[in-house]
Amino acid sequence: MPHDRHSSAARTIDPITLEVIGHGLTSITDQIDANISRTAFSPYIYEYKDYAVAITTATGELITTSTGGMPVFVADAVGMAVKDGLATYGRARLHPGDVIVCNHAGVQGQHLNNTVMYTPIFARAGAGAGAGAGAGAGAGAGAGDRDVGVDKDDGDDETAAVELIGFFAINVHWIDIGGTAVGAISFRTEDIFMEGLQLRTVKLWSKGEPVEDMYRVIENNTRFPQELMGDIAAQLGGCLLGRDLVAALANKYGVQSFFDVIEAIFDKSEAAVRKTIRAIPDGVYEAEAFLDNDGVTEMRIPIKVRVVIEDDEITVDYSDMAPQVGSCINSGRYGGGRTTARLAFKYLIAGDENANEGTYRPLKLILPDGTILSASDDAAMALYPIPFPTVIDTFIRALEGALPERVTAAHFGTYSSFRLLGKRPDGSTFSCTDSGHGGWGACATHDGAGPFRTMAHGDSHIIPAELQEALYPIRIESFALRPDSGGAGQYRGGLGIVKQYRILAPCKLFANFDRVDCPPWGIRGGLGGRPGQVTVVRSDGATEVFYKSEGLALEPGDRICVETGGGGGYGEPALREASLIERDLIRGYISQENAQRDYGVRAHSGARVAM
Amino acid sequence: MSHAVAIDIGGTFTDLVAFNRAGERVVYTKSPTTYGDFAEGILDCFRKAGIALSDVDLIHHGTTLVINTLIQRSAGRTALVTTRGFRDVLEIARGNRPAPLDLYYQRDEPLIARDFRFEVSERIGSDGTVIEPLDLSELSALAEHLRETSIESVALFFLNSYVNPTHEELAVQHLRQGLPGVFITASTELSREWYEYERTSTVCANAYVGPQVIAYMHHLEERLKAEGFQGTLHMMGSNGGVLSVERTCRQPIALVESGPVGGAIGAGIYASALGFSNAISFDMGGTTAKCTLVEDGRFSVDSVYYVDDYVKGFPIKSPVIEIQEVGSGGGSIAWLDAQNRLHVGPQSAGSSPGPACYGRGGEQPTVTDANLVLGRLNADNFLGGELHLEVDAARAALARIAQPLGYVGEEGLIRMAAGVVAIATVIMAGVIRRISIDHGRDPRDFALIAYGGGGPLHACSLARELAIPMVIIPVEPGNFSAVGMTLAEARVDDVRTFSSRLGEAAISAMDAIYNKMETDGAAALERDFQSPVARFERHVEMRYVGQRHNIKVLVASGADAAQIRHAFERQYKSRYGHADAKAAVEIQALHLSAFARIDHPDIGRLARPHSDTAIAARKVHFDTASGAIETRVYQRSALPVGFSAEGPAVIEEYGSTTLVWPGDRFEIGPLFEIRVHCNVTKGQSHAA
């Protein structure tokens, strides 16, 4: 039997039962994830996967989360809300069939759109085979129970004694929850109250019945009631079905086996991560970077990260992080500080493990109050993740000396968001939001990848030009890789993109490009990538380059050239294989001037050059 | 006396099913797949079967050639020509990272590298108007350049061609003239749906495989003719229908899942013939398990398929029967990670070295080894005795992982073996649950039709896990993909982007397009198969306004807006549990499938000739709590229609073994299928 110093559960649980239940839990979150993606109304959910599905313990500790969601949610998007619910109601006032929602900034520390909905999971107390000692353990009535079906969603049909075993929780980006700006997203908010309705731990359903008053409150505090109520229905359906599936699993194996398995899952994940950390040389590692500004003032925002490795523990120290700002790129202690630390840790160190509470046990955080990642409860947070990509980049940079083979160069690291808001010739309004995909940093084994969105993003798709042209009065004149944007190195940084628009109807341009003054750096001797920029070419030929814009007026005939940043290079450029340089020249990833400047080579005269 | 034949070329074996139209006999043969020249393996099968090609009037043929060429990147020089400004669409793709926390994630390289991607001046607007005419002189200069660089194949993609394909058509014509012998293909020949990346990716894949598929088709036709074949050759399409050779040579990408769909078609036809309106097909081979949902004899057909999976691969906009797959098969390796956590798969021992019990040097324990140790497989009658299994090697391999987990002695070894099978079962049950729940269905309402080498062995365990009461093992589970191919109809699919709110105004426009699509579909069937259309199926892709994800709704010809809305809501509700009677609904795309009947064998006559064999017995482990149970062992070919017995039982045949659990009852049904009535109400643990 496996030996583990942390828990008696790990000594008694059968390794096969462990895998069978563990696999079952993961597949439940993935199933619900797929259903949410298909049933939701708002494009945030389907296109950006701006939601996460998770199961927690009865105390709100993360057991498992769906794979493939937004990285900002992987760190644990739901635990704080569940813990607030436990503190508010106590277990005694959490009943089967209750469904609770929370988007409170003081609890979750993110913009108010991120709303956690969760429901308690009850299983038959003492059901099943107890400690699960054998491979054939858990002989219960589970498989034959009709309650695993998808057609039933009433959870309070239990007459026997039931026991709270955990929560099924889904965090969804609600499309609009009031506030000063449509979708509650603008640089112009000054405190959280300008950003919309706060729901701090309120019951949406009680004992299997909808709380109609709460539905009315929500429906009348959004600009898009139809879409939001549709999304809420999808979120609710997912919570209830997920709850039933987990309950069926626990009933089948017995709650004691279920609890033992979860403890064992935590312990084993923790042990795996500790082993990885132990292999990193002890030391204090530091790095710093900065954001160009907060979007309103011109002041730089320093991002300083200290990482302490000591035996099998890692401490992320944000003591010198920038103080919270007047604009809305703040986040709270859990939604910001803890989330970025967990996320960076997961990217660089614990990548192979499914995220659960055990994975994060060896991770400690030092975070004073009042920083941009631990802002006060009333701070503006509409654009809270804006600093995240830079924070993660900086964490990785700090460990350059400790993990030379694992670190990557910086990625373009900015939202590079771009939006056109205007009226069509027929008078209807349009809002064309485009995503900034850029180059990622190179690593010890290959060139930087991309263009992708930032490390705070995940499986979000580029909006097709054919769709944009059909929906908005614009013409896309080109959509291409941006040569020379990736930093040189033994491995080259990934390339950004160039996208050219022709404006066909009057509109206003909103843009947010950062990491211009602190462009994506190279690592281990690699060179930096180029930052992004937006160029407007007026129909009279006048040209203007800028990085942030809050409503620049555009006229038909104007053209915009959006260029996104490239990633940094890894290793000395002199170490790059000649064949790769030649390939880059032939493919036009780098120009001849750059090849000469960065690598000191000239193209072979006979090289094919792309038309 | 003439034969209808199906040939399925798989990774290891080429399978042949020959059905004598006089109904006297059916012949099954297998021969190793011959990679140098696939025709050799095919002809070898005919020789083994003792069938002269002059006695064959119809061949249905499935092959993995297309998917292998795409995965192995083994094609010749291929170029892409696009609208100016858009040659990088193929490489930028959709910019998504399906592995969000993988710092080192990278997508597979594009099929066509940047220096083989070219641009020409032309532009169509989103409403179909010509903004800039196609520059033919540029195109001629480009053709010259392509000729000089010995390009074998050219893909064409122009932006917005889905609304107006004339520039693509003109460019195809122009390039074909300028580049004789070069394979030229345009995006709108394959898909009339919007989204530039998906169309570009599809046409590039088509161009990429084109020259090899054409060469193969010509070579095969020649070899068959030389042997006296005068009948018709059809290729198995991924959409579940067969294609003519001529269409195959234009749209080779339609063969991307040519092999695995055979079994799914067979399962669908079995389900209909046996009167099961709902069935799940389950195909377990050496490395993967695949399942498909069949409702009222119809498959769900995906309109996008990912080569080398969604995580790293690229999409093809071509109708493919929805098959969900998981890396769990007989060869799946059981292994321990650094924390002694037990995993099964997705790595597979494959056919070489294969499971430890094959005695070919495999040392890691596999699912097959576990089944052997449990007594579920017969060491002396595997593949009809062609391969003797080494029980000691299987035990030694399992002991290697049993020890670190604390499973010692004989009892520990049995528990280890049972655990490996239990985990494989949970993984496979997950994929079945996924495909049914994705469609809002409950697997308990379905019959499980199991085939492939491992399907019949695990079907009743799966049925327990999923509480499915009925398991069907069709004839020849080990050759069932080929069996299904003999039964396939001719099918032509067409899709058009049609973006409009659902309402009476949309209906007349929609009907006009459908009428045109039906005319085209009927003409295609007539041209390809000299056969009249048997039926059309219209599926309308729809969603609520504001949603991004569509569902496909079967719509009768002549349906009005209210009827379509009703069908949409019914399907939406069954799939997602809720529907909104007030929300506006919009149409996104129109799908048409046109079918023609092809004379196919009588499925009641597909069983092998009867043989008399003695019933044996051996000890088999089912539930670990009960220990080994004395179990009757039947030879399938000895069981007549109407035979019935109680479990436990093992039913052996060439290429597969069916395991019937204690408490189950089985019978031989009218199509010689094994029907197992699983005793699922007692809720036996799967973990046994």
Coordinates of C-alpha atoms in Angstrom, one line a residue, chain A residues 21-370:
Chain A
I21 CA -14.0 7.8 -8.0
G22 CA -11.4 10.4 -9.0
H23 CA -12.0 9.7 -12.7
G24 CA -15.8 9.9 -12.1
L25 CA -15.5 13.3 -10.5
T26 CA -13.4 14.8 -13.3
S27 CA -15.7 13.4 -16.0
I28 CA -18.7 15.0 -14.2
T29 CA -17.2 18.5 -14.3
D30 CA -16.3 18.0 -18.0
Q31 CA -19.8 16.8 -18.9
I32 CA -21.4 19.8 -17.2
D33 CA -18.8 22.1 -18.9
A34 CA -19.8 20.8 -22.3
N35 CA -23.5 21.4 -21.5
I36 CA -22.9 25.0 -20.3
S37 CA -21.0 25.8 -23.4
R38 CA -23.8 24.6 -25.5
T39 CA -26.7 26.1 -23.6
A40 CA -25.5 29.5 -22.7
F41 CA -26.7 32.6 -24.5
S42 CA -23.8 35.0 -24.3
P43 CA -20.8 34.8 -26.5
Y44 CA -18.5 35.3 -23.4
I45 CA -19.4 31.8 -22.5
Y46 CA -19.3 30.1 -25.8
E47 CA -16.5 32.0 -27.6
Y48 CA -14.3 32.8 -24.6
K49 CA -15.2 30.0 -22.3
D50 CA -15.6 32.6 -19.6
Y51 CA -16.8 30.2 -16.9
A52 CA -15.6 27.3 -14.8
V53 CA -17.3 24.2 -13.3
A54 CA -16.0 22.9 -10.0
I55 CA -16.7 20.6 -7.1
T56 CA -15.7 21.5 -3.6
T57 CA -15.7 19.8 -0.3
A58 CA -18.3 20.5 2.4
T59 CA -15.9 23.2 3.6
G60 CA -15.4 24.8 0.2
E61 CA -12.1 23.3 -0.7
L62 CA -11.5 22.7 -4.4
I63 CA -11.8 19.0 -5.4
T64 CA -11.7 19.3 -9.1
T65 CA -12.5 21.7 -11.9
S66 CA -13.3 21.3 -15.5
T67 CA -10.4 21.1 -17.9
G68 CA -10.2 23.7 -20.7
G69 CA -11.8 26.6 -19.0
M70 CA -10.4 30.1 -18.5
P71 CA -7.0 29.9 -16.6
V72 CA -8.0 32.7 -14.2
F73 CA -10.7 30.3 -13.0
V74 CA -8.4 27.2 -12.7
A75 CA -6.8 28.6 -9.5
D76 CA -10.2 28.1 -7.8
A77 CA -12.9 30.3 -9.0
V78 CA -15.5 29.2 -6.5
G79 CA -14.1 28.3 -3.1
M80 CA -14.3 31.8 -1.6
A81 CA -18.0 32.1 -2.5
V82 CA -18.8 28.8 -1.0
K83 CA -16.9 29.6 2.2
D84 CA -18.8 32.9 2.4
G85 CA -22.0 30.9 2.1
L86 CA -20.9 28.6 4.9
A87 CA -20.0 31.6 7.1
T88 CA -23.3 33.3 6.3
Y89 CA -25.8 30.4 6.7
G90 CA -23.9 27.8 8.6
R91 CA -24.4 24.2 7.5
A92 CA -27.7 24.0 9.4
R93 CA -29.3 26.6 7.1
L94 CA -28.0 25.0 3.8
H95 CA -30.7 22.7 2.6
P96 CA -31.1 20.2 -0.2
G97 CA -32.4 22.2 -3.2
D98 CA -30.8 25.5 -2.2
V99 CA -29.0 27.4 -4.9
I100 CA -26.9 30.3 -3.9
V101 CA -25.3 33.1 -5.9
C102 CA -22.4 35.5 -5.1
N103 CA -20.5 38.1 -7.1
H104 CA -19.4 40.2 -4.3
A105 CA -16.0 42.0 -4.8
G106 CA -15.1 41.7 -1.2
V107 CA -15.6 38.0 -1.4
Q108 CA -14.3 37.1 -4.8
G109 CA -12.1 40.1 -5.6
Q110 CA -13.0 40.2 -9.3
H111 CA -15.3 42.2 -11.5
L112 CA -19.0 41.8 -10.7
N113 CA -19.8 39.9 -13.9
N114 CA -18.1 36.8 -12.4
T115 CA -20.9 35.2 -10.5
V116 CA -20.6 32.0 -8.6
M117 CA -23.7 29.8 -8.4
Y118 CA -23.5 26.7 -6.2
T119 CA -25.7 24.1 -4.6
P120 CA -25.0 21.8 -1.7
I121 CA -24.6 18.1 -2.5
F122 CA -26.2 15.7 -0.1
A123 CA -25.7 11.9 0.0
R124 CA -27.1 9.2 2.1
A125 CA -25.4 9.3 5.4
G126 CA -23.4 6.1 6.0
A127 CA -24.4 4.6 2.7
G128 CA -22.2 2.1 0.9
A129 CA -19.3 0.0 1.9
G130 CA -17.5 2.4 4.3
A131 CA -13.7 2.4 4.0
G132 CA -13.7 0.9 0.5
A133 CA -11.2 -1.8 1.3
G134 CA -11.5 -3.8 -1.9
A135 CA -11.6 -3.5 -5.6
G136 CA -15.2 -4.7 -5.5
A137 CA -16.1 -2.1 -2.9
G138 CA -19.0 0.2 -3.1
A139 CA -21.6 -2.3 -4.0
G140 CA -24.6 -0.1 -3.5
A141 CA -27.7 0.5 -5.5
G142 CA -26.0 3.3 -7.4
A143 CA -26.0 2.1 -10.9
G144 CA -29.6 1.3 -10.8
D145 CA -30.7 4.5 -9.2
R146 CA -32.9 6.5 -11.5
D147 CA -31.6 9.7 -9.9
V148 CA -28.5 9.9 -12.1
G149 CA -30.7 10.7 -15.0
V150 CA -30.6 14.0 -16.7
D151 CA -34.3 14.5 -16.7
K152 CA -34.6 15.0 -12.9
D153 CA -33.4 18.0 -11.1
D154 CA -35.2 18.0 -7.8
G155 CA -32.7 17.4 -5.1
D156 CA -34.8 17.2 -2.0
D157 CA -36.5 13.9 -2.6
E158 CA -34.4 12.1 0.1
T159 CA -36.3 10.8 3.0
A160 CA -33.4 8.9 4.6
A161 CA -30.8 10.7 6.6
V162 CA -28.6 12.8 4.3
E163 CA -25.2 14.3 4.8
L164 CA -23.6 17.4 3.2
I165 CA -20.7 16.0 1.2
G166 CA -19.7 19.1 -0.9
F167 CA -20.9 21.7 -3.3
F168 CA -21.4 21.8 -7.0
A169 CA -20.4 25.3 -8.2
I170 CA -20.2 27.1 -11.5
N171 CA -18.7 30.5 -12.0
V172 CA -20.1 32.3 -15.1
H173 CA -19.3 35.7 -16.6
W174 CA -22.8 37.3 -16.5
I175 CA -23.1 39.4 -19.6
D176 CA -24.3 42.6 -17.8
I177 CA -25.2 43.3 -14.2
G178 CA -25.7 47.1 -14.5
G179 CA -23.1 49.7 -13.8
T180 CA -22.0 52.8 -15.7
A181 CA -20.9 51.0 -18.9
V182 CA -22.5 48.4 -21.1
G183 CA -21.3 45.0 -19.9
A184 CA -19.9 46.9 -16.9
I185 CA -16.5 47.0 -18.6
S186 CA -14.8 50.4 -18.9
F187 CA -11.7 52.2 -17.6
R188 CA -13.9 55.0 -16.3
T189 CA -15.2 53.4 -13.1
E190 CA -13.8 54.8 -9.8
D191 CA -15.3 52.4 -7.3
I192 CA -17.1 49.1 -7.3
F193 CA -20.5 50.7 -6.9
M194 CA -20.2 52.2 -10.4
E195 CA -19.8 48.7 -11.8
G196 CA -23.2 47.2 -11.1
L197 CA -25.2 45.1 -8.7
Q198 CA -23.5 43.2 -5.9
L199 CA -25.1 40.0 -4.8
R200 CA -23.5 38.8 -1.6
T201 CA -24.4 35.2 -0.9
V202 CA -28.2 35.2 -1.7
K203 CA -30.4 32.2 -2.3
L204 CA -31.7 32.0 -5.9
W205 CA -33.5 28.8 -5.0
S206 CA -34.6 27.7 -1.6
K207 CA -35.4 24.0 -0.8
G208 CA -36.0 23.2 -4.5
E209 CA -38.2 26.3 -5.2
P210 CA -37.1 29.4 -7.1
V211 CA -36.9 32.6 -5.0
E212 CA -38.9 34.8 -7.4
D213 CA -38.0 38.0 -5.7
M214 CA -34.3 37.4 -6.4
Y215 CA -35.0 36.6 -10.1
R216 CA -36.9 39.9 -10.3
V217 CA -34.0 41.8 -8.8
I218 CA -31.5 40.4 -11.2
E219 CA -33.8 40.7 -14.3
N220 CA -34.3 44.4 -13.6
N221 CA -30.6 45.2 -13.0
T222 CA -29.3 44.1 -16.4
R223 CA -29.4 45.7 -19.8
F224 CA -29.8 42.3 -21.4
P225 CA -32.4 40.5 -19.3
Q226 CA -33.2 37.9 -22.0
E227 CA -29.5 36.8 -22.5
L228 CA -28.7 37.0 -18.8
M229 CA -31.7 35.0 -17.7
G230 CA -30.9 32.4 -20.4
D231 CA -27.3 32.1 -19.1
I232 CA -28.6 31.8 -15.6
A233 CA -30.9 29.0 -16.7
A234 CA -27.9 27.2 -18.2
Q235 CA -25.8 27.8 -15.1
L236 CA -28.6 26.5 -12.9
G237 CA -29.2 23.4 -15.0
G238 CA -25.5 22.6 -14.8
C239 CA -25.4 23.0 -11.1
L240 CA -28.4 20.7 -10.5
L241 CA -27.3 18.0 -12.9
G242 CA -23.8 18.1 -11.6
R243 CA -25.0 17.9 -8.0
D244 CA -27.1 14.8 -8.9
L245 CA -24.2 13.1 -10.6
V246 CA -21.9 13.6 -7.7
A247 CA -24.5 12.5 -5.2
A248 CA -25.1 9.3 -7.2
L249 CA -21.3 8.6 -7.2
A250 CA -21.1 9.1 -3.4
N251 CA -24.2 7.0 -2.8
K252 CA -22.7 4.2 -4.9
Y253 CA -19.5 4.0 -3.0
G254 CA -20.6 5.3 0.3
V255 CA -19.8 8.7 1.8
Q256 CA -16.9 7.5 3.9
S257 CA -15.2 6.1 0.8
F258 CA -16.0 9.3 -1.0
F259 CA -14.4 11.4 1.8
D260 CA -11.4 9.1 2.0
V261 CA -10.8 9.3 -1.8
I262 CA -10.9 13.1 -1.7
E263 CA -8.4 13.2 1.1
A264 CA -6.2 10.8 -0.8
I265 CA -6.5 12.8 -4.0
F266 CA -5.4 16.0 -2.1
D267 CA -2.5 14.1 -0.5
K268 CA -1.2 12.6 -3.6
S269 CA -1.4 15.8 -5.6
E270 CA 0.4 17.6 -2.8
A271 CA 3.1 15.0 -2.6
A272 CA 3.7 15.2 -6.3
V273 CA 4.0 18.9 -6.2
R274 CA 6.3 18.9 -3.2
K275 CA 8.6 16.5 -4.9
T276 CA 8.8 18.9 -7.9
I277 CA 9.5 21.9 -5.6
R278 CA 12.2 20.0 -3.7
A279 CA 14.1 19.6 -6.9
I280 CA 14.3 23.4 -7.3
P281 CA 17.4 24.9 -5.7
D282 CA 16.5 26.7 -2.5
G283 CA 16.8 30.5 -2.7
V284 CA 15.2 33.9 -2.9
Y285 CA 14.4 34.8 -6.5
E286 CA 13.2 38.1 -7.7
A287 CA 12.2 40.0 -10.9
E288 CA 10.3 43.1 -11.8
A289 CA 8.5 44.5 -14.7
F290 CA 5.8 47.2 -15.1
L291 CA 2.6 48.2 -16.8
D292 CA 2.7 51.3 -18.9
N293 CA -0.1 52.9 -16.9
D294 CA -3.5 52.3 -15.4
G295 CA -5.4 53.4 -18.5
V296 CA -6.4 56.8 -16.9
T297 CA -3.2 58.4 -15.6
E298 CA 0.3 58.2 -17.1
M299 CA 1.9 56.6 -14.1
R300 CA 3.8 53.4 -14.5
I301 CA 2.6 50.4 -12.4
P302 CA 5.5 48.4 -11.0
I303 CA 5.0 44.6 -10.8
K304 CA 7.6 43.1 -8.4
V305 CA 7.6 39.4 -7.6
R306 CA 9.8 37.7 -5.1
V307 CA 9.7 33.9 -5.0
V308 CA 11.2 31.9 -2.0
I309 CA 12.0 28.3 -2.5
E310 CA 12.6 26.4 0.7
D311 CA 12.8 22.7 0.7
D312 CA 9.4 21.5 -0.6
E313 CA 7.6 24.8 -0.2
I314 CA 7.3 27.9 -2.3
T315 CA 6.4 31.3 -1.1
V316 CA 5.2 34.1 -3.5
D317 CA 5.9 37.4 -1.9
Y318 CA 4.0 40.4 -3.3
S319 CA 5.3 42.8 -0.6
D320 CA 6.6 45.3 -3.2
M321 CA 3.6 45.0 -5.6
A322 CA 2.1 48.4 -6.8
P323 CA -0.5 49.9 -4.6
Q324 CA -4.1 49.8 -5.8
V325 CA -4.9 52.3 -8.5
G326 CA -7.7 54.8 -9.1
S327 CA -8.8 53.1 -12.3
C328 CA -10.5 49.7 -12.5
I329 CA -7.6 47.3 -13.0
N330 CA -7.6 46.3 -9.3
S331 CA -8.4 42.9 -7.9
G332 CA -9.0 41.5 -4.5
R333 CA -6.8 39.3 -2.3
Y334 CA -8.4 36.1 -3.5
G335 CA -9.4 37.0 -7.0
G336 CA -6.1 38.7 -7.7
G337 CA -3.2 37.9 -5.4
R338 CA -4.0 34.3 -4.7
T339 CA -5.3 33.7 -8.2
T340 CA -2.1 35.0 -10.0
A341 CA 0.2 33.2 -7.6
R342 CA -1.6 29.9 -8.1
L343 CA -1.8 30.4 -11.8
A344 CA 1.9 31.2 -12.2
F345 CA 2.7 28.3 -10.0
K346 CA 0.5 26.0 -12.1
Y347 CA 2.0 27.2 -15.4
L348 CA 5.6 26.8 -14.4
I349 CA 5.7 24.2 -11.7
A350 CA 2.6 22.1 -11.2
G351 CA 1.5 21.8 -14.8
D352 CA 0.9 18.1 -14.8
E353 CA -1.4 17.9 -11.9
N354 CA -5.1 18.5 -12.0
A355 CA -5.8 21.6 -9.9
N356 CA -7.2 20.7 -6.4
E357 CA -6.6 22.0 -2.9
G358 CA -3.8 19.6 -2.4
T359 CA -1.8 21.0 -5.4
Y360 CA -1.8 24.4 -3.7
R361 CA -0.9 23.3 -0.1
P362 CA 2.8 23.8 -0.6
L363 CA 2.2 27.4 -2.0
K364 CA 2.4 30.2 0.5
L365 CA 1.5 33.8 -0.2
I366 CA 2.8 37.0 1.4
L367 CA 0.4 39.8 0.3
P368 CA -0.1 43.1 2.2
D369 CA -3.5 44.8 2.0
G370 CA -4.1 47.6 -0.5

